[in-house]
Amino acid sequence: MLLSLGTGMSLQYVKGQSHDWGYAQWVKPLINLMLDGTAGIADYQCRQILDARYHRLAPVFPPEITVPMDDVKKIPYMIEFAESVPIESTIAWLNEYWSAT
């Protein structure tokens, strides 16, 4: 069994009308997107291998909110956000799978 707790996900996309950029303009957006993608790969693999014995609590920030990992000024917001996340499905999973062992 595996319970995976995420710190919150920011929905990201590359802003702008025209993306006829050179290498320098694409570097930062691509790095951010690739780093976010690795978490999705691990989640997918765990779901495939463990099936119902895997549960991930990974709240998604509202679309207008981006929280960089090193932005300590956003900690109060993150605490408030974490306290508002519904956890009923996680508790139900824990009761069904964790308590059963």
JSON list of C-alpha atoms in Angstrom, two decimals:
[
{"chain": "A", "resi": 1, "resn": "MET", "atom": "CA", "xyz": [0.00, 0.00, 0.00]},
{"chain": "A", "resi": 2, "resn": "LEU", "atom": "CA", "xyz": [1.10, 3.51, -0.67]},
{"chain": "A", "resi": 3, "resn": "LEU", "atom": "CA", "xyz": [-0.39, 6.83, 0.41]},
{"chain": "A", "resi": 4, "resn": "SER", "atom": "CA", "xyz": [1.17, 9.67, -1.56]},
{"chain": "A", "resi": 5, "resn": "LEU", "atom": "CA", "xyz": [0.79, 13.23, -0.26]},
{"chain": "A", "resi": 6, "resn": "GLY", "atom": "CA", "xyz": [1.38, 16.06, -2.70]},
{"chain": "A", "resi": 7, "resn": "THR", "atom": "CA", "xyz": [2.16, 19.65, -1.76]},
{"chain": "A", "resi": 8, "resn": "GLY", "atom": "CA", "xyz": [-0.25, 21.10, -4.30]},
{"chain": "A", "resi": 9, "resn": "MET", "atom": "CA", "xyz": [-0.12, 21.37, -8.06]},
{"chain": "A", "resi": 10, "resn": "SER", "atom": "CA", "xyz": [-0.16, 24.52, -10.14]},
{"chain": "A", "resi": 11, "resn": "LEU", "atom": "CA", "xyz": [-1.84, 24.14, -13.49]},
{"chain": "A", "resi": 12, "resn": "GLN", "atom": "CA", "xyz": [0.68, 25.55, -15.93]},
{"chain": "A", "resi": 13, "resn": "TYR", "atom": "CA", "xyz": [0.59, 26.44, -19.56]},
{"chain": "A", "resi": 14, "resn": "VAL", "atom": "CA", "xyz": [2.70, 28.57, -21.85]},
{"chain": "A", "resi": 15, "resn": "LYS", "atom": "CA", "xyz": [1.08, 32.00, -22.07]},
{"chain": "A", "resi": 16, "resn": "GLY", "atom": "CA", "xyz": [0.92, 34.08, -25.21]},
{"chain": "A", "resi": 17, "resn": "GLN", "atom": "CA", "xyz": [-0.63, 34.23, -28.65]},
{"chain": "A", "resi": 18, "resn": "SER", "atom": "CA", "xyz": [2.40, 33.43, -30.77]},
{"chain": "A", "resi": 19, "resn": "HIS", "atom": "CA", "xyz": [5.10, 31.02, -29.67]},
{"chain": "A", "resi": 20, "resn": "ASP", "atom": "CA", "xyz": [7.55, 31.56, -32.49]},
{"chain": "A", "resi": 21, "resn": "TRP", "atom": "CA", "xyz": [10.36, 31.79, -29.97]},
{"chain": "A", "resi": 22, "resn": "GLY", "atom": "CA", "xyz": [14.00, 30.89, -30.13]},
{"chain": "A", "resi": 23, "resn": "TYR", "atom": "CA", "xyz": [15.78, 28.45, -27.83]},
{"chain": "A", "resi": 24, "resn": "ALA", "atom": "CA", "xyz": [16.39, 31.01, -25.08]},
{"chain": "A", "resi": 25, "resn": "GLN", "atom": "CA", "xyz": [12.70, 31.88, -24.70]},
{"chain": "A", "resi": 26, "resn": "TRP", "atom": "CA", "xyz": [11.63, 28.21, -24.55]},
{"chain": "A", "resi": 27, "resn": "VAL", "atom": "CA", "xyz": [14.19, 27.05, -21.96]},
{"chain": "A", "resi": 28, "resn": "LYS", "atom": "CA", "xyz": [12.47, 28.21, -18.75]},
{"chain": "A", "resi": 29, "resn": "PRO", "atom": "CA", "xyz": [8.90, 27.18, -19.70]},
{"chain": "A", "resi": 30, "resn": "LEU", "atom": "CA", "xyz": [10.09, 23.77, -20.90]},
{"chain": "A", "resi": 31, "resn": "ILE", "atom": "CA", "xyz": [12.13, 23.07, -17.77]},
{"chain": "A", "resi": 32, "resn": "ASN", "atom": "CA", "xyz": [9.15, 23.93, -15.55]},
{"chain": "A", "resi": 33, "resn": "LEU", "atom": "CA", "xyz": [6.80, 21.74, -17.60]},
{"chain": "A", "resi": 34, "resn": "MET", "atom": "CA", "xyz": [9.24, 18.81, -17.62]},
{"chain": "A", "resi": 35, "resn": "LEU", "atom": "CA", "xyz": [9.78, 18.96, -13.85]},
{"chain": "A", "resi": 36, "resn": "ASP", "atom": "CA", "xyz": [6.03, 18.97, -13.26]},
{"chain": "A", "resi": 37, "resn": "GLY", "atom": "CA", "xyz": [5.65, 16.06, -15.66]},
{"chain": "A", "resi": 38, "resn": "THR", "atom": "CA", "xyz": [7.91, 13.78, -13.63]},
{"chain": "A", "resi": 39, "resn": "ALA", "atom": "CA", "xyz": [5.44, 13.80, -10.73]},
{"chain": "A", "resi": 40, "resn": "GLY", "atom": "CA", "xyz": [2.70, 12.74, -13.12]},
{"chain": "A", "resi": 41, "resn": "ILE", "atom": "CA", "xyz": [4.78, 9.83, -14.39]},
{"chain": "A", "resi": 42, "resn": "ALA", "atom": "CA", "xyz": [5.41, 8.49, -10.88]},
{"chain": "A", "resi": 43, "resn": "ASP", "atom": "CA", "xyz": [1.69, 8.82, -10.07]},
{"chain": "A", "resi": 44, "resn": "TYR", "atom": "CA", "xyz": [0.74, 6.93, -13.24]},
{"chain": "A", "resi": 45, "resn": "GLN", "atom": "CA", "xyz": [3.22, 4.12, -12.58]},
{"chain": "A", "resi": 46, "resn": "CYS", "atom": "CA", "xyz": [2.08, 3.68, -8.98]},
{"chain": "A", "resi": 47, "resn": "ARG", "atom": "CA", "xyz": [-1.56, 3.51, -10.08]},
{"chain": "A", "resi": 48, "resn": "GLN", "atom": "CA", "xyz": [-0.71, 0.87, -12.69]},
{"chain": "A", "resi": 49, "resn": "ILE", "atom": "CA", "xyz": [1.28, -1.30, -10.30]},
{"chain": "A", "resi": 50, "resn": "LEU", "atom": "CA", "xyz": [-0.65, -0.93, -7.05]},
{"chain": "A", "resi": 51, "resn": "ASP", "atom": "CA", "xyz": [-4.15, -0.25, -8.39]},
{"chain": "A", "resi": 52, "resn": "ALA", "atom": "CA", "xyz": [-6.56, 0.28, -5.46]},
{"chain": "A", "resi": 53, "resn": "ARG", "atom": "CA", "xyz": [-3.70, -0.12, -2.96]},
{"chain": "A", "resi": 54, "resn": "TYR", "atom": "CA", "xyz": [-2.42, 3.31, -4.07]},
{"chain": "A", "resi": 55, "resn": "HIS", "atom": "CA", "xyz": [-3.98, 6.65, -3.19]},
{"chain": "A", "resi": 56, "resn": "ARG", "atom": "CA", "xyz": [-2.67, 10.13, -3.90]},
{"chain": "A", "resi": 57, "resn": "LEU", "atom": "CA", "xyz": [-3.85, 13.30, -2.24]},
{"chain": "A", "resi": 58, "resn": "ALA", "atom": "CA", "xyz": [-2.67, 16.01, -4.61]},
{"chain": "A", "resi": 59, "resn": "PRO", "atom": "CA", "xyz": [-4.75, 19.16, -4.41]},
{"chain": "A", "resi": 60, "resn": "VAL", "atom": "CA", "xyz": [-4.72, 21.52, -7.39]},
{"chain": "A", "resi": 61, "resn": "PHE", "atom": "CA", "xyz": [-4.30, 25.24, -6.82]},
{"chain": "A", "resi": 62, "resn": "PRO", "atom": "CA", "xyz": [-6.85, 27.54, -8.46]},
{"chain": "A", "resi": 63, "resn": "PRO", "atom": "CA", "xyz": [-5.86, 28.39, -12.08]},
{"chain": "A", "resi": 64, "resn": "GLU", "atom": "CA", "xyz": [-4.74, 31.92, -11.22]},
{"chain": "A", "resi": 65, "resn": "ILE", "atom": "CA", "xyz": [-2.39, 30.73, -8.46]},
{"chain": "A", "resi": 66, "resn": "THR", "atom": "CA", "xyz": [1.19, 29.64, -9.09]},
{"chain": "A", "resi": 67, "resn": "VAL", "atom": "CA", "xyz": [3.33, 28.63, -6.13]},
{"chain": "A", "resi": 68, "resn": "PRO", "atom": "CA", "xyz": [7.02, 28.18, -6.90]},
{"chain": "A", "resi": 69, "resn": "MET", "atom": "CA", "xyz": [8.71, 25.68, -4.58]},
{"chain": "A", "resi": 70, "resn": "ASP", "atom": "CA", "xyz": [11.08, 28.31, -3.17]},
{"chain": "A", "resi": 71, "resn": "ASP", "atom": "CA", "xyz": [8.53, 31.11, -2.55]},
{"chain": "A", "resi": 72, "resn": "VAL", "atom": "CA", "xyz": [8.44, 31.31, 1.25]},
{"chain": "A", "resi": 73, "resn": "LYS", "atom": "CA", "xyz": [6.10, 34.30, 1.07]},
{"chain": "A", "resi": 74, "resn": "LYS", "atom": "CA", "xyz": [3.34, 31.93, -0.09]},
{"chain": "A", "resi": 75, "resn": "ILE", "atom": "CA", "xyz": [3.58, 29.66, 2.97]},
{"chain": "A", "resi": 76, "resn": "PRO", "atom": "CA", "xyz": [0.61, 31.31, 4.75]},
{"chain": "A", "resi": 77, "resn": "TYR", "atom": "CA", "xyz": [-1.50, 30.81, 1.60]},
{"chain": "A", "resi": 78, "resn": "MET", "atom": "CA", "xyz": [-0.37, 27.20, 1.32]},
{"chain": "A", "resi": 79, "resn": "ILE", "atom": "CA", "xyz": [-1.35, 26.48, 4.94]},
{"chain": "A", "resi": 80, "resn": "GLU", "atom": "CA", "xyz": [-4.77, 28.05, 4.40]},
{"chain": "A", "resi": 81, "resn": "PHE", "atom": "CA", "xyz": [-5.19, 26.12, 1.15]},
{"chain": "A", "resi": 82, "resn": "ALA", "atom": "CA", "xyz": [-4.13, 22.83, 2.77]},
{"chain": "A", "resi": 83, "resn": "GLU", "atom": "CA", "xyz": [-6.67, 23.28, 5.55]},
{"chain": "A", "resi": 84, "resn": "SER", "atom": "CA", "xyz": [-9.44, 23.75, 2.97]},
{"chain": "A", "resi": 85, "resn": "VAL", "atom": "CA", "xyz": [-8.67, 20.62, 0.92]},
{"chain": "A", "resi": 86, "resn": "PRO", "atom": "CA", "xyz": [-11.38, 17.96, 1.22]},
{"chain": "A", "resi": 87, "resn": "ILE", "atom": "CA", "xyz": [-9.83, 14.77, 2.59]},
{"chain": "A", "resi": 88, "resn": "GLU", "atom": "CA", "xyz": [-12.89, 12.53, 2.93]},
{"chain": "A", "resi": 89, "resn": "SER", "atom": "CA", "xyz": [-11.83, 10.21, 0.10]},
{"chain": "A", "resi": 90, "resn": "THR", "atom": "CA", "xyz": [-8.36, 9.86, 1.63]},
{"chain": "A", "resi": 91, "resn": "ILE", "atom": "CA", "xyz": [-9.84, 9.01, 5.03]},
{"chain": "A", "resi": 92, "resn": "ALA", "atom": "CA", "xyz": [-12.16, 6.46, 3.40]},
{"chain": "A", "resi": 93, "resn": "TRP", "atom": "CA", "xyz": [-9.17, 4.89, 1.58]},
{"chain": "A", "resi": 94, "resn": "LEU", "atom": "CA", "xyz": [-7.19, 4.74, 4.83]},
{"chain": "A", "resi": 95, "resn": "ASN", "atom": "CA", "xyz": [-10.12, 3.10, 6.62]},
{"chain": "A", "resi": 96, "resn": "GLU", "atom": "CA", "xyz": [-10.56, 0.54, 3.87]},
{"chain": "A", "resi": 97, "resn": "TYR", "atom": "CA", "xyz": [-6.95, -0.39, 3.10]},
{"chain": "A", "resi": 98, "resn": "TRP", "atom": "CA", "xyz": [-4.72, 0.74, 5.94]},
{"chain": "A", "resi": 99, "resn": "SER", "atom": "CA", "xyz": [-6.94, -0.35, 8.83]},
{"chain": "A", "resi": 100, "resn": "ALA", "atom": "CA", "xyz": [-7.53, -3.73, 7.19]},
{"chain": "A", "resi": 101, "resn": "THR", "atom": "CA", "xyz": [-3.90, -4.81, 7.57]}
]
